[in-house]
N, CA and C atoms as an extended XYZ file, in Angstrom:
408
Properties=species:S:1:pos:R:3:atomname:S:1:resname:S:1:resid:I:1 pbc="F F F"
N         8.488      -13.629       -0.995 N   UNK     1
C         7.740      -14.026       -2.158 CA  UNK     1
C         7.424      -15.520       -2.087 C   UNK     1
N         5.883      -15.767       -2.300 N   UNK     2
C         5.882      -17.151       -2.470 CA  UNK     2
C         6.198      -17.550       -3.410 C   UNK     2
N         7.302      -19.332       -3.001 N   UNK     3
C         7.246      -20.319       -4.470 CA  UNK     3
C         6.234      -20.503       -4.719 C   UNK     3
N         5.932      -20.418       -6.144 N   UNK     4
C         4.733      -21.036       -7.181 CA  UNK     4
C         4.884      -22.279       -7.121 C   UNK     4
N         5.556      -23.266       -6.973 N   UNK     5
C         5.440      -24.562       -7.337 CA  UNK     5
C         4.620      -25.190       -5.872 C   UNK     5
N         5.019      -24.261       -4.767 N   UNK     6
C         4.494      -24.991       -3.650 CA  UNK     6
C         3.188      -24.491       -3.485 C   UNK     6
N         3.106      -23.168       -4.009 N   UNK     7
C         1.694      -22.624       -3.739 CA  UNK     7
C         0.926      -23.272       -4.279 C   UNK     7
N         1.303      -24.221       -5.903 N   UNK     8
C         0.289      -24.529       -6.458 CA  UNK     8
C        -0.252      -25.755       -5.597 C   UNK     8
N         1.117      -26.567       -4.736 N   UNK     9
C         0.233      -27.541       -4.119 CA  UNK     9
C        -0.512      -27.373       -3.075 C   UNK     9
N         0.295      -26.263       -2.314 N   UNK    10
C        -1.593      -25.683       -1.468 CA  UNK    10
C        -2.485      -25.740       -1.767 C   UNK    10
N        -2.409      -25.080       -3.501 N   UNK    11
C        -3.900      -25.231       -4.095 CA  UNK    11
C        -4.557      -26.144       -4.039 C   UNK    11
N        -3.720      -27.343       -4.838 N   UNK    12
C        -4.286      -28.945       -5.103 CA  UNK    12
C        -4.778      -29.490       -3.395 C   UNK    12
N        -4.257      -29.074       -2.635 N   UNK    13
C        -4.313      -29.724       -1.324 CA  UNK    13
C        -5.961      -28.987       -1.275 C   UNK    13
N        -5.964      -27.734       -0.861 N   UNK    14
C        -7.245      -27.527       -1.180 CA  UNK    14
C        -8.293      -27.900       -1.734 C   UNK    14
N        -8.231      -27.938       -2.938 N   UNK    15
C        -9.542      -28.533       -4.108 CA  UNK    15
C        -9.371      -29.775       -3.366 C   UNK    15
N        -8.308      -30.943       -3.529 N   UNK    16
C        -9.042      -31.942       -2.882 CA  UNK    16
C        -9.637      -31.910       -1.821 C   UNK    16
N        -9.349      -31.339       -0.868 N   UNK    17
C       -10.487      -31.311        0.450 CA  UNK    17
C       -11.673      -30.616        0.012 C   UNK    17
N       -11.664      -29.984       -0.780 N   UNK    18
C       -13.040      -29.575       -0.833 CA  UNK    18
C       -13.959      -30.584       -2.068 C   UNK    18
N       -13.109      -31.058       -2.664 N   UNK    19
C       -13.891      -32.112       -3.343 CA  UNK    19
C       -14.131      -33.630       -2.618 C   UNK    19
N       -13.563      -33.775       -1.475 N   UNK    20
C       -13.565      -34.937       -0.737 CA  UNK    20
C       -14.722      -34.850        0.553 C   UNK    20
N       -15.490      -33.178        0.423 N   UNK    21
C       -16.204      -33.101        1.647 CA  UNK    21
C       -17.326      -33.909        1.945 C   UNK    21
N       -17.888      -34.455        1.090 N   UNK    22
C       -19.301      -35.048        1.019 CA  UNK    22
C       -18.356      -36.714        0.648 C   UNK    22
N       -17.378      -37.325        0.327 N   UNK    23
C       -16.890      -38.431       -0.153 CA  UNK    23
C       -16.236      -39.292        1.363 C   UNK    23
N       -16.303      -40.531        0.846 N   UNK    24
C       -15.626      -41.512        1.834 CA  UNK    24
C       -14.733      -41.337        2.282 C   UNK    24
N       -13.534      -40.431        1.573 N   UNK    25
C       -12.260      -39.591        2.670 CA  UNK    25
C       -12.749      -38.487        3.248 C   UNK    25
N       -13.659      -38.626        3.161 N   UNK    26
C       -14.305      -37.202        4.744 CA  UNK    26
C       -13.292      -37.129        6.199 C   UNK    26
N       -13.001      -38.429        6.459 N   UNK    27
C       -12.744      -38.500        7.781 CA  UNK    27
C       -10.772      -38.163        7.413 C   UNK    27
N       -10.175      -37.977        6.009 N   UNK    28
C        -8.722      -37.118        6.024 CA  UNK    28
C        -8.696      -35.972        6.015 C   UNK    28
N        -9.881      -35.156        6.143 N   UNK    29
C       -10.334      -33.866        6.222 CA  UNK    29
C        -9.147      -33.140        7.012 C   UNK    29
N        -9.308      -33.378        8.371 N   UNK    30
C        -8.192      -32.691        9.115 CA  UNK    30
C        -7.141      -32.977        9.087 C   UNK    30
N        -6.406      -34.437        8.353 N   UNK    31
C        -5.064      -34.207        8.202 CA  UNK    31
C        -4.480      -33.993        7.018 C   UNK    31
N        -5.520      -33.004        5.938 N   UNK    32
C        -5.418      -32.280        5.236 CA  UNK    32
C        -5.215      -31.050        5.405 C   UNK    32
N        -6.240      -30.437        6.636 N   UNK    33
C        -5.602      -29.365        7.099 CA  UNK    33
C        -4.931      -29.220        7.903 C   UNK    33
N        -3.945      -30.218        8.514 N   UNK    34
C        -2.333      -30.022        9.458 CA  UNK    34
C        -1.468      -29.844        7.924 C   UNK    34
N        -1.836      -30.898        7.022 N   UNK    35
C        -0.603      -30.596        5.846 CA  UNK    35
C        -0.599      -29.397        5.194 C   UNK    35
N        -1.801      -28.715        4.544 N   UNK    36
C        -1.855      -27.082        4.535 CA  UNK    36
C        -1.462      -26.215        5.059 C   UNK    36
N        -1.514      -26.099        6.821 N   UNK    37
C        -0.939      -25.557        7.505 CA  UNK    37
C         0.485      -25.391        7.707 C   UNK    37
N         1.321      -27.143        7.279 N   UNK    38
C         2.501      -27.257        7.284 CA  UNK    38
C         3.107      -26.275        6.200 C   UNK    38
N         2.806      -26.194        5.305 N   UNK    39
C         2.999      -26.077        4.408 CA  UNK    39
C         3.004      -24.567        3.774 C   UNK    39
N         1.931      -23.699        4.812 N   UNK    40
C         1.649      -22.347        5.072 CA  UNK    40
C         2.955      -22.441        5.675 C   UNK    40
N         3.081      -22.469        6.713 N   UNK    41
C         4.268      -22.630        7.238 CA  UNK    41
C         5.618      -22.449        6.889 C   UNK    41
N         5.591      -23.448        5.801 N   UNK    42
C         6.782      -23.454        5.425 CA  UNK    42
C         6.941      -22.271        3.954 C   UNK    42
N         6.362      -22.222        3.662 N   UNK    43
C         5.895      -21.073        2.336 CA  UNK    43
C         6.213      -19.767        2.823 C   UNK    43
N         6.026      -19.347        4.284 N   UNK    44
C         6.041      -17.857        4.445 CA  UNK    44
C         7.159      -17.542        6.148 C   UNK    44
N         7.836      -18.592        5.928 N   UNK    45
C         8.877      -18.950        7.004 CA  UNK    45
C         9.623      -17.733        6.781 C   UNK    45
N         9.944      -17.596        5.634 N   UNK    46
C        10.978      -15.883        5.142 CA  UNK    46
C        10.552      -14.934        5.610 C   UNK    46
N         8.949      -14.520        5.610 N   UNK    47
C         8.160      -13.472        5.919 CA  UNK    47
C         8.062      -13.190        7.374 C   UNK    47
N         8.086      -14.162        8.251 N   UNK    48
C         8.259      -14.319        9.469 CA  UNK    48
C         9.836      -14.060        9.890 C   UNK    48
N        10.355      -14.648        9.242 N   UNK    49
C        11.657      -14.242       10.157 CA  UNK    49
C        12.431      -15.003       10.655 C   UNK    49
N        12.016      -17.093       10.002 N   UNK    50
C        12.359      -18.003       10.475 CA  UNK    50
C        13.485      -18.584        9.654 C   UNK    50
N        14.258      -19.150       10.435 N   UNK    51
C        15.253      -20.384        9.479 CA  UNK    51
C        14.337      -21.146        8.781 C   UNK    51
N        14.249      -21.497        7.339 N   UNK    52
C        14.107      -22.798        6.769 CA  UNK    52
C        15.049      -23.624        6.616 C   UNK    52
N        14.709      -24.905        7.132 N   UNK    53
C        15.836      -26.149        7.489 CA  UNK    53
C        15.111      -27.115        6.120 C   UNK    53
N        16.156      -27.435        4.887 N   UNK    54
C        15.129      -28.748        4.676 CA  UNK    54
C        15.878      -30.006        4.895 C   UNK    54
N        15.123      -30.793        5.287 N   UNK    55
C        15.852      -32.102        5.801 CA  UNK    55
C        15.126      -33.351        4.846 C   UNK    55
N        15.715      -34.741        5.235 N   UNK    56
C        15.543      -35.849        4.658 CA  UNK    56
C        14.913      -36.588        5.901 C   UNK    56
N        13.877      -37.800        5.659 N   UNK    57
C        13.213      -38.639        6.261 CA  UNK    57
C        13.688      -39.048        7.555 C   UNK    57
N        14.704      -39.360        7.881 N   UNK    58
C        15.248      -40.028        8.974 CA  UNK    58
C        15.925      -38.635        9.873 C   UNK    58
N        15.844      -37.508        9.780 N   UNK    59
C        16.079      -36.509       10.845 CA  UNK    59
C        14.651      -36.137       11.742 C   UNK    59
N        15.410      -36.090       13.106 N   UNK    60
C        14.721      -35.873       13.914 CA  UNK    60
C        14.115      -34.115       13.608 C   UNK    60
N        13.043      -34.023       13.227 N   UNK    61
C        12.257      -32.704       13.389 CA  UNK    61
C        12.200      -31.771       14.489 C   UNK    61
N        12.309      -32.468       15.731 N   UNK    62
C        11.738      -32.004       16.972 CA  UNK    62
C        12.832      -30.661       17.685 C   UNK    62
N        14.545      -31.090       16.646 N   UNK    63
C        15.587      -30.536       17.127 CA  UNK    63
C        15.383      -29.152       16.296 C   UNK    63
N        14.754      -28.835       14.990 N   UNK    64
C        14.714      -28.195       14.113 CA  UNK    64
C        13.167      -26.928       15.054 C   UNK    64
N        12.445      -27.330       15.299 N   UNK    65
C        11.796      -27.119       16.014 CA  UNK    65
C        12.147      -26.092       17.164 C   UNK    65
N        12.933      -27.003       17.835 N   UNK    66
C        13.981      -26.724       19.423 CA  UNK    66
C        14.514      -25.112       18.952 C   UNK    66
N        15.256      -25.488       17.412 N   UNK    67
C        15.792      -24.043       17.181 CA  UNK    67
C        14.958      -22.792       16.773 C   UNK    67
N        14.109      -22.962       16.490 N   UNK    68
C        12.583      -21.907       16.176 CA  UNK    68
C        12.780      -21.803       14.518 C   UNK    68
N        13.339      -23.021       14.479 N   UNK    69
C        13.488      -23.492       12.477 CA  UNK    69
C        12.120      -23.966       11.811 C   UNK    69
N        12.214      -24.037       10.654 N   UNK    70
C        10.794      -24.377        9.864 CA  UNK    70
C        11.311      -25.249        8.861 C   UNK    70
N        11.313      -26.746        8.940 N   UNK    71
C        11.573      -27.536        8.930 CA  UNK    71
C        11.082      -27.927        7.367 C   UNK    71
N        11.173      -28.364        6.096 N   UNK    72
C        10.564      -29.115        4.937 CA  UNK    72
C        11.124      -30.054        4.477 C   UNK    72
N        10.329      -30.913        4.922 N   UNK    73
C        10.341      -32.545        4.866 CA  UNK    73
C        10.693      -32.744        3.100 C   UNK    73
N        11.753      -32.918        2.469 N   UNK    74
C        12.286      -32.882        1.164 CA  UNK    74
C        11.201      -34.055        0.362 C   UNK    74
N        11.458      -35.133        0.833 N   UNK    75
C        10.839      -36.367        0.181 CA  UNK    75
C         9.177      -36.233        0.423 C   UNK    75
N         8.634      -35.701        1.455 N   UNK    76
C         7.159      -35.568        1.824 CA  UNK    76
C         6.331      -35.257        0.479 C   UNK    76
N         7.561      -33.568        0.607 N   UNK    77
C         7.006      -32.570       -0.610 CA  UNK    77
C         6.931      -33.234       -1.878 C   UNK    77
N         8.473      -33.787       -2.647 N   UNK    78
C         8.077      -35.151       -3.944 CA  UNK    78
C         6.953      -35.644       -3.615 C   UNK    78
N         6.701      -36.673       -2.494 N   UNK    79
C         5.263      -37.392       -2.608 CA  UNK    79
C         4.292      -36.927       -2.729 C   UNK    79
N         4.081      -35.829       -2.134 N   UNK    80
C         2.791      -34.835       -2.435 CA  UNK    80
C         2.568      -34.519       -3.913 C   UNK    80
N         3.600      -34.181       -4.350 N   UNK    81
C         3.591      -33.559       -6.136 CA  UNK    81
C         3.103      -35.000       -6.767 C   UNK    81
N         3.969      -36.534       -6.075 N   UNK    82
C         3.371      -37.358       -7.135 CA  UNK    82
C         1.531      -38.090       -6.651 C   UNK    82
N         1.407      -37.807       -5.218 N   UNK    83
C        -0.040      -37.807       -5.187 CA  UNK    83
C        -1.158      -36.716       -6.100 C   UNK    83
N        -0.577      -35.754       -5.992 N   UNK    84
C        -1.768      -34.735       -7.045 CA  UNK    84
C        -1.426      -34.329       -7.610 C   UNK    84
N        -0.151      -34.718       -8.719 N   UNK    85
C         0.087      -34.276       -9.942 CA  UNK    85
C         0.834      -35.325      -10.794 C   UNK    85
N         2.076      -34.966      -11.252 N   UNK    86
C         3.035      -36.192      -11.747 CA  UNK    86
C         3.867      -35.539      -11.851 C   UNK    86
N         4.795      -36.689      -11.428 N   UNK    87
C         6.788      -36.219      -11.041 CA  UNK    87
C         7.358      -36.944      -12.194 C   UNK    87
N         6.886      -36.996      -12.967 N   UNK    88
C         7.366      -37.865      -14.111 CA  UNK    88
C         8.659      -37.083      -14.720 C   UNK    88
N         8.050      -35.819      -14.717 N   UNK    89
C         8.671      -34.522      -15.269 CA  UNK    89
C        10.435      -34.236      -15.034 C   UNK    89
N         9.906      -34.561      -13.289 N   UNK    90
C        11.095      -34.501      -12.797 CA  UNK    90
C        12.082      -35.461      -12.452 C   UNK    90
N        11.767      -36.255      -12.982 N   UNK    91
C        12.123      -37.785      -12.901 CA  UNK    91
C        12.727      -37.658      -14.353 C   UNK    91
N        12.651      -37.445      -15.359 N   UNK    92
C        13.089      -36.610      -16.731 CA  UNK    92
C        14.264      -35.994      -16.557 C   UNK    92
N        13.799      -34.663      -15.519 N   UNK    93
C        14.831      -33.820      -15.777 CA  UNK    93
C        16.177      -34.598      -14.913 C   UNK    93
N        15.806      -35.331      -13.559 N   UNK    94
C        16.623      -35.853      -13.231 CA  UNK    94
C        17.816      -36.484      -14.061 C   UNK    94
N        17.576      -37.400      -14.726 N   UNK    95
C        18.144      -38.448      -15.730 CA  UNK    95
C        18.980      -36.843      -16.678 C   UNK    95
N        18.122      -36.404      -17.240 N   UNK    96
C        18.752      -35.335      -18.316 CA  UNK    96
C        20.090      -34.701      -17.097 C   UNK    96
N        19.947      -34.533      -15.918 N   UNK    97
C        20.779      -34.011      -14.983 CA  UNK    97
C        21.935      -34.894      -14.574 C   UNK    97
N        21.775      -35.618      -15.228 N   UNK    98
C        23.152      -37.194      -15.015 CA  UNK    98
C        23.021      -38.209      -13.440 C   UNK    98
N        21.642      -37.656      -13.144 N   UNK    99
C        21.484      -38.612      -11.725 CA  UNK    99
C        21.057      -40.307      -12.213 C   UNK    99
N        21.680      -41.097      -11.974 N   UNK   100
C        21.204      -42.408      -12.335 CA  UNK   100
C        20.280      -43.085      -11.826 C   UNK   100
N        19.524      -43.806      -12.772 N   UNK   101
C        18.246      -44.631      -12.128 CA  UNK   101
C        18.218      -45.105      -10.583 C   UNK   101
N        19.250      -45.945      -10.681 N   UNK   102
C        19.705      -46.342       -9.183 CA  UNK   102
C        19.294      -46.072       -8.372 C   UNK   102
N        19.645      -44.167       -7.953 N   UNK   103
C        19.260      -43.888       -6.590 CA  UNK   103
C        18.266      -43.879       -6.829 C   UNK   103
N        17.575      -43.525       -4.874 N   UNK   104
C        15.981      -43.107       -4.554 CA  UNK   104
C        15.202      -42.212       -5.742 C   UNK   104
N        14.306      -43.049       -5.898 N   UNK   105
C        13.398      -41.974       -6.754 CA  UNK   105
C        12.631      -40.652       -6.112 C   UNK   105
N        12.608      -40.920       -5.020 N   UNK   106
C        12.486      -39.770       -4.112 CA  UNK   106
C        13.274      -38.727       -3.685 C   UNK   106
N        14.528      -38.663       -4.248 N   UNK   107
C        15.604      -37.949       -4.193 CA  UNK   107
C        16.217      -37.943       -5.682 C   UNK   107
N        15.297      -38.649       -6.383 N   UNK   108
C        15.808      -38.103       -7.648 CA  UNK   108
C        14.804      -37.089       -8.323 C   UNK   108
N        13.833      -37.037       -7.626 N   UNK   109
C        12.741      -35.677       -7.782 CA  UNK   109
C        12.717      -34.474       -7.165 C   UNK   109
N        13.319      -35.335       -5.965 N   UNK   110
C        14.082      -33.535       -5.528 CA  UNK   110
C        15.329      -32.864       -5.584 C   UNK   110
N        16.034      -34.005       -6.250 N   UNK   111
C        17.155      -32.813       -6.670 CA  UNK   111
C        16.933      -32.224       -8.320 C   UNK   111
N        16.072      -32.847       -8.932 N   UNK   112
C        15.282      -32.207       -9.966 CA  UNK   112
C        14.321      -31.251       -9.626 C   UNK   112
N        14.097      -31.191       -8.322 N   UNK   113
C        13.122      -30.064       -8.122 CA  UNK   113
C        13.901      -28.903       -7.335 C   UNK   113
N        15.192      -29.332       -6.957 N   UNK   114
C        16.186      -28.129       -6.408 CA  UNK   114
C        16.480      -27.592       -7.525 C   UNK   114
N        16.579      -28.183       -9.069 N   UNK   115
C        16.904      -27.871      -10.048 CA  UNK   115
C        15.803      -26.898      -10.666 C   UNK   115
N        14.772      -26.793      -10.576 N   UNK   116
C        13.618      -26.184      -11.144 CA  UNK   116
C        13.058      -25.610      -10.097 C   UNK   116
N        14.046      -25.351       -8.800 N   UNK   117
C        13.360      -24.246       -8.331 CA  UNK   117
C        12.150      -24.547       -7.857 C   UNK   117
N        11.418      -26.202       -7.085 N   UNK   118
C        10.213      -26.129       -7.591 CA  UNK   118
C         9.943      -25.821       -5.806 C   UNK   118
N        11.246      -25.744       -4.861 N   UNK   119
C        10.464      -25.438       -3.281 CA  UNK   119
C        11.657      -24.334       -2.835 C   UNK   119
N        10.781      -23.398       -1.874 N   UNK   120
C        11.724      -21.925       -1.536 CA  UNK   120
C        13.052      -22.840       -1.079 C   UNK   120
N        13.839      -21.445       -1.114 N   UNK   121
C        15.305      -21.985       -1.149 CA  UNK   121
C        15.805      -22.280        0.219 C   UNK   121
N        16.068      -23.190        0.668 N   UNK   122
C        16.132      -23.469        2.364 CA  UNK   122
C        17.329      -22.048        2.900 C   UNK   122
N        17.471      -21.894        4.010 N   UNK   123
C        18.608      -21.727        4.396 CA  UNK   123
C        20.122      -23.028        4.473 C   UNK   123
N        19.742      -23.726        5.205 N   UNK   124
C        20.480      -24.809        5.311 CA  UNK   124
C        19.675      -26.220        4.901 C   UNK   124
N        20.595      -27.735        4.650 N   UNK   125
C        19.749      -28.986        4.299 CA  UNK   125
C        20.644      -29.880        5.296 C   UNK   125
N        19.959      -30.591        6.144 N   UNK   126
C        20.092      -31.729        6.453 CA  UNK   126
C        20.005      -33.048        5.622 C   UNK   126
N        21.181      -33.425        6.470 N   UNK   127
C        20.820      -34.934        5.534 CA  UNK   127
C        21.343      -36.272        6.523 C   UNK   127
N        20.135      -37.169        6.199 N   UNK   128
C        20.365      -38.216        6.867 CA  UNK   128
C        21.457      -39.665        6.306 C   UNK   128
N        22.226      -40.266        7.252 N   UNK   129
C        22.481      -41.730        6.450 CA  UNK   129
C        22.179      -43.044        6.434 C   UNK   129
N        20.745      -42.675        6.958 N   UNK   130
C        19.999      -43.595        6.902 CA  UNK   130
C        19.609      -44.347        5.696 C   UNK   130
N        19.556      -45.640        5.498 N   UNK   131
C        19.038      -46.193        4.304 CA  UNK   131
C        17.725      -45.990        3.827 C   UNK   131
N        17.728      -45.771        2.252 N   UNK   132
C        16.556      -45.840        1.431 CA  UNK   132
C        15.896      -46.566        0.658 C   UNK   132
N        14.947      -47.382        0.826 N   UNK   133
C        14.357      -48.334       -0.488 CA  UNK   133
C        13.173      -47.897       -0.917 C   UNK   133
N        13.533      -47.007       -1.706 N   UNK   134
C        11.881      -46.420       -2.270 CA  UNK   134
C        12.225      -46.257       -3.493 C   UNK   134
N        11.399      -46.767       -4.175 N   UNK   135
C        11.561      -46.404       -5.903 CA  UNK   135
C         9.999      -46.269       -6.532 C   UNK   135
N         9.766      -45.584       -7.638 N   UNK   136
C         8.706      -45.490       -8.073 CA  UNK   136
C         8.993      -45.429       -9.447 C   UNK   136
């Protein structure tokens, strides 16, 4: 079954390319459609028959790969939601969830969005300990 929350950003990923066809981002056209694809990908990984791995920024992909895993980039997916929509929401529920301002705001949207269910349920999560300075 597809997640709705991710399908909807297929959607959005869509309409914008198709509203960007004739516009000055003409030329992100195709790496609109690698991120669609990713994203197909990762949406119907169950249906196929694949591990979903989701990992954090600083893991190497290529090993996830190696294993015939389907990899979702945790923080990518937040940025995507706050490019064509607003994570405000979840940035809300975060705080209501006792996560403090402090950390990454990029990890404070996705563990508000592990909370709401908003991306299929991995099999396993990587995690990196690499440092973070991202806030929004």
């Amino acid at each position: 079954m597809r997640n709705p929350k991710m399908q909807e950003l297929i959607d959005l990923l869509h309409q914008s390319k198709e509203a960007n066809r004739e516009t000055s981002f003409k030329p992100t056209l195709p790496y609109l459609d690698l991120i669609i694809q990713y994203y197909e990908q990762v949406i119907t990984a169950r249906e196929r028959g694949k591990t979903l791995v989701a990992h954090t920024v600083m893991c190497p992909i290529e090993l996830f790969y190696a294993m015939d895993c389907v990899p979702l980039h945790i923080e990518a997916y937040a940025l995507y939601h706050n490019f064509l929509g607003d994570v405000q929401g979840y940035l809300e529920k975060a705080a209501q969830a006792g996560f403090p301002p402090e950390i990454c705001s990029a990890h404070r949207v996705t563990d508000a969005m592990v909370i709401d269910r908003a991306f299929p349920k991995p099999d396993f999560f990587v995690f990196s300990s690499q440092a973070c300075n991202c806030c929004w």
